[in-house]
Short mmCIF file of C-alpha atoms in Angstrom, two decimals:
data_model
loop_
_atom_site.label_atom_id
_atom_site.label_comp_id
_atom_site.label_asym_id
_atom_site.label_seq_id
_atom_site.Cartn_x
_atom_site.Cartn_y
_atom_site.Cartn_z
CA MET B 1 0.00 0.00 0.00
CA SER B 2 2.91 2.38 0.47
CA ALA B 3 3.32 3.09 -3.24
CA ALA B 4 -0.37 3.66 -3.91
CA TRP B 5 -2.29 6.88 -3.70
CA ILE B 6 -4.26 7.02 -0.48
CA PRO B 7 -7.57 8.92 -0.23
CA ALA B 8 -7.84 11.27 2.71
CA LEU B 9 -10.36 12.33 5.34
CA GLY B 10 -13.02 9.70 4.99
CA LEU B 11 -15.36 8.83 7.83
CA ALA B 12 -12.81 6.43 9.28
CA PRO B 13 -9.02 6.65 9.34
CA ILE B 14 -7.25 4.98 6.44
CA ALA B 15 -5.34 1.86 7.50
CA ILE B 16 -1.71 2.16 6.38
CA THR B 17 1.40 0.01 6.78
CA CYS B 18 4.38 0.66 9.03
CA PHE B 19 6.35 1.92 6.04
CA THR B 20 3.80 4.15 4.26
CA ARG B 21 5.62 7.41 3.58
CA GLY B 22 4.36 10.98 3.71
CA LEU B 23 4.67 11.28 -0.06
CA ASP B 24 2.08 8.49 -0.43
CA ILE B 25 -0.58 10.85 1.00
CA ARG B 26 -1.61 13.36 -1.64
CA LYS B 27 -3.92 15.54 0.43
CA GLU B 28 -3.20 18.50 2.70
CA LYS B 29 -4.78 16.73 5.68
CA ALA B 30 -5.44 13.02 6.19
CA ASP B 31 -6.47 10.74 9.04
CA VAL B 32 -4.60 7.44 9.02
CA LEU B 33 -4.40 4.41 11.30
CA CYS B 34 -0.93 3.06 12.09
CA PRO B 35 -0.67 -0.65 12.94
CA GLY B 36 0.94 -1.84 16.13
CA GLY B 37 4.21 -3.72 16.51
CA CYS B 38 6.23 -1.92 13.84
CA PRO B 39 10.00 -2.57 14.09
CA LEU B 40 11.40 0.71 15.46
CA GLU B 41 14.90 0.07 14.10
CA GLU B 42 13.60 -0.23 10.53
CA PHE B 43 11.76 3.12 10.41
CA SER B 44 13.14 5.64 7.95
CA VAL B 45 12.57 9.07 9.55
CA TYR B 46 14.13 12.37 8.46
CA GLY B 47 13.69 15.43 10.67
CA ASN B 48 12.00 16.37 13.93
CA ILE B 49 8.46 17.78 14.30
CA VAL B 50 8.51 18.59 10.57
CA TYR B 51 9.55 15.50 8.60
CA ALA B 52 10.70 15.05 5.00
CA SER B 53 7.97 13.38 2.93
CA VAL B 54 10.18 10.31 2.36
CA SER B 55 9.81 9.53 6.07
CA SER B 56 7.56 6.79 7.39
CA ILE B 57 4.32 8.34 8.73
CA CYS B 58 4.06 5.83 11.58
CA GLY B 59 7.77 6.23 12.35
CA ALA B 60 7.36 10.01 12.52
CA ALA B 61 4.29 9.65 14.77
CA VAL B 62 6.16 7.38 17.20
CA HIS B 63 9.24 9.66 17.05
CA ARG B 64 7.12 12.72 17.88
CA GLY B 65 5.26 10.89 20.66
CA VAL B 66 1.85 11.13 18.99
CA ILE B 67 1.40 7.34 19.26
CA SER B 68 3.29 4.51 20.89
CA ASN B 69 4.58 1.45 19.08
CA SER B 70 1.19 -0.17 19.71
CA GLY B 71 -0.19 2.00 16.86
CA GLY B 72 -3.22 4.23 16.68
CA PRO B 73 -4.87 7.08 14.77
CA VAL B 74 -2.68 9.85 13.38
CA ARG B 75 -3.54 13.06 11.52
CA VAL B 76 -1.05 13.96 8.78
CA TYR B 77 -0.62 17.54 7.50
CA SER B 78 1.29 18.05 4.24
CA LEU B 79 3.73 20.96 4.21
CA PRO B 80 6.07 22.50 1.65
CA GLY B 81 9.64 21.28 1.38
CA ARG B 82 12.39 22.83 3.42
CA GLU B 83 16.07 22.71 4.24
CA ASN B 84 17.98 21.31 7.20
CA TYR B 85 15.89 18.47 8.60
CA SER B 86 17.50 17.80 11.97
CA SER B 87 18.57 14.48 13.45
CA VAL B 88 17.02 13.79 16.87
CA ASP B 89 16.78 10.68 19.05
CA ALA B 90 13.27 10.48 20.52
CA ASN B 91 10.99 7.68 21.73
CA GLY B 92 13.37 4.94 20.61
CA ILE B 93 13.81 6.26 17.06
CA GLN B 94 16.90 8.07 15.78
CA SER B 95 15.77 10.38 12.99
CA GLN B 96 18.26 11.19 10.25
CA MET B 97 19.51 14.52 9.02
CA LEU B 98 18.63 15.64 5.49
CA SER B 99 19.90 18.84 3.91
CA ARG B 100 16.87 19.51 1.69
CA TRP B 101 13.68 17.87 0.44
CA SER B 102 10.83 18.94 -1.85
CA ALA B 103 7.91 18.20 0.50
CA SER B 104 7.31 17.77 4.22
CA PHE B 105 4.65 16.73 6.69
CA THR B 106 3.88 16.89 10.38
CA VAL B 107 1.75 14.62 12.55
CA THR B 108 -0.71 15.14 15.41
CA LYS B 109 -2.96 12.88 17.44
CA GLY B 110 -5.66 11.51 15.14
CA LYS B 111 -9.33 11.39 15.88
CA SER B 112 -10.32 7.92 16.97
CA SER B 113 -13.36 6.52 15.28
CA THR B 114 -15.85 3.96 16.46
CA GLN B 115 -15.93 2.55 12.96
CA GLU B 116 -13.40 0.00 11.86
CA ALA B 117 -10.73 1.35 9.53
CA THR B 118 -10.86 -0.84 6.49
CA GLY B 119 -8.73 1.16 4.10
CA GLN B 120 -11.72 1.52 1.74
CA ALA B 121 -13.99 4.49 1.24
CA VAL B 122 -17.19 4.35 3.27
CA SER B 123 -20.44 4.87 1.38
CA THR B 124 -23.98 5.44 2.55
CA ALA B 125 -27.11 4.14 0.86
CA HIS B 126 -29.49 6.70 -0.66
CA PRO B 127 -33.25 6.15 -0.58
CA PRO B 128 -34.81 5.32 -3.94
CA THR B 129 -35.98 8.44 -5.79
CA GLY B 130 -37.69 6.83 -8.75
CA LYS B 131 -34.78 7.69 -11.03
CA ARG B 132 -31.98 5.34 -11.82
CA LEU B 133 -28.72 6.46 -10.34
CA LYS B 134 -25.89 6.76 -12.81
CA LYS B 135 -23.10 4.38 -11.90
CA THR B 136 -19.73 6.10 -11.98
CA PRO B 137 -16.86 3.86 -13.04
CA GLU B 138 -13.98 3.45 -10.61
CA LYS B 139 -10.71 4.96 -11.71
CA LYS B 140 -8.00 2.40 -12.31
CA THR B 141 -4.84 3.22 -10.41
CA GLY B 142 -2.57 0.68 -12.03
CA ASN B 143 -0.86 -2.32 -10.57
CA LYS B 144 0.56 -1.47 -7.13
CA ASP B 145 2.71 -4.57 -7.20
CA CYS B 146 4.45 -3.75 -10.49
CA LYS B 147 8.16 -3.44 -9.89
CA ALA B 148 10.45 -1.51 -12.20
CA ASP B 149 14.17 -2.11 -12.26
CA ILE B 150 16.28 0.92 -13.16
CA ALA B 151 19.88 1.19 -14.33
CA PHE B 152 21.91 4.41 -14.22
CA LEU B 153 24.97 5.06 -16.37
CA ILE B 154 27.21 7.68 -14.79
CA ASP B 155 30.43 9.26 -15.99
CA GLY B 156 33.29 8.08 -13.80
CA SER B 157 36.12 9.72 -15.69
CA PHE B 158 38.49 12.18 -14.05
CA ASN B 159 37.19 14.91 -16.41
CA ILE B 160 34.03 15.57 -14.39
CA GLY B 161 35.84 16.00 -11.07
CA GLN B 162 35.06 14.77 -7.59
CA ARG B 163 32.28 17.34 -6.93
CA ARG B 164 30.22 16.43 -10.00
CA PHE B 165 30.76 12.73 -9.38
CA ASN B 166 29.42 13.16 -5.83
CA LEU B 167 26.42 15.09 -7.20
CA GLN B 168 25.63 12.18 -9.53
CA LYS B 169 26.07 9.65 -6.74
CA ASN B 170 23.81 11.63 -4.37
CA PHE B 171 21.15 11.96 -7.08
CA VAL B 172 21.06 8.20 -7.64
CA GLY B 173 20.85 7.67 -3.87
CA LYS B 174 17.87 10.02 -3.57
CA VAL B 175 16.07 8.38 -6.50
CA ALA B 176 16.61 4.99 -4.89
CA LEU B 177 15.20 6.31 -1.60
CA MET B 178 12.12 7.79 -3.32
CA LEU B 179 11.36 4.53 -5.12
CA GLY B 180 11.65 2.44 -1.98
CA ILE B 181 14.46 0.33 -3.34
CA GLY B 182 15.08 -2.85 -1.38
CA THR B 183 15.12 -6.61 -1.49
CA GLU B 184 11.32 -6.77 -1.82
CA GLY B 185 10.82 -3.86 -4.24
CA PRO B 186 12.42 -2.61 -7.42
CA HIS B 187 16.19 -2.74 -7.88
CA VAL B 188 18.65 -0.09 -9.05
CA GLY B 189 21.86 -0.78 -10.91
CA LEU B 190 24.72 1.66 -11.31
CA VAL B 191 27.24 1.42 -14.15
CA GLN B 192 30.27 3.68 -14.05
CA ALA B 193 31.71 4.34 -17.49
#
């Protein structure tokens, strides 16, 4: 679910995974439900109070003290990007420093709901009016499980210099982070020519 678009502010919080990132939420404000028992040492969190959008929402919520590791409702607010995300150790999570990112978010205590969070939109039945209701087709969002492998070819000659080489290397690293590269997801290859 972390790579899919997630609707926001339904009647019940949207159930997310431990590793759903802020960039997976495309609304200014969203209520989500973090599961319990997430592995604290595996959270990827950048910043403190205001987090880079590549951070885990549940990790940021535990880091900020909004929820414990037993999970719970969280409200996510999208913010513009910024510079100098600080590294802070809080609530068992060591956040990482990041010099700059294009989008941010912050988290607060979510509103608990008596309804079960199913991760699906909640609909209500309308009384019959004598007219046939027009059925609107669901938008197809694509295959969430489709993995794309990417290869980068970078110039490793001495002509570009150490600074430009490091810029290329950092760019590839950030792309890999954005795509959620790992053993379970897509893979990235790097060829130095």
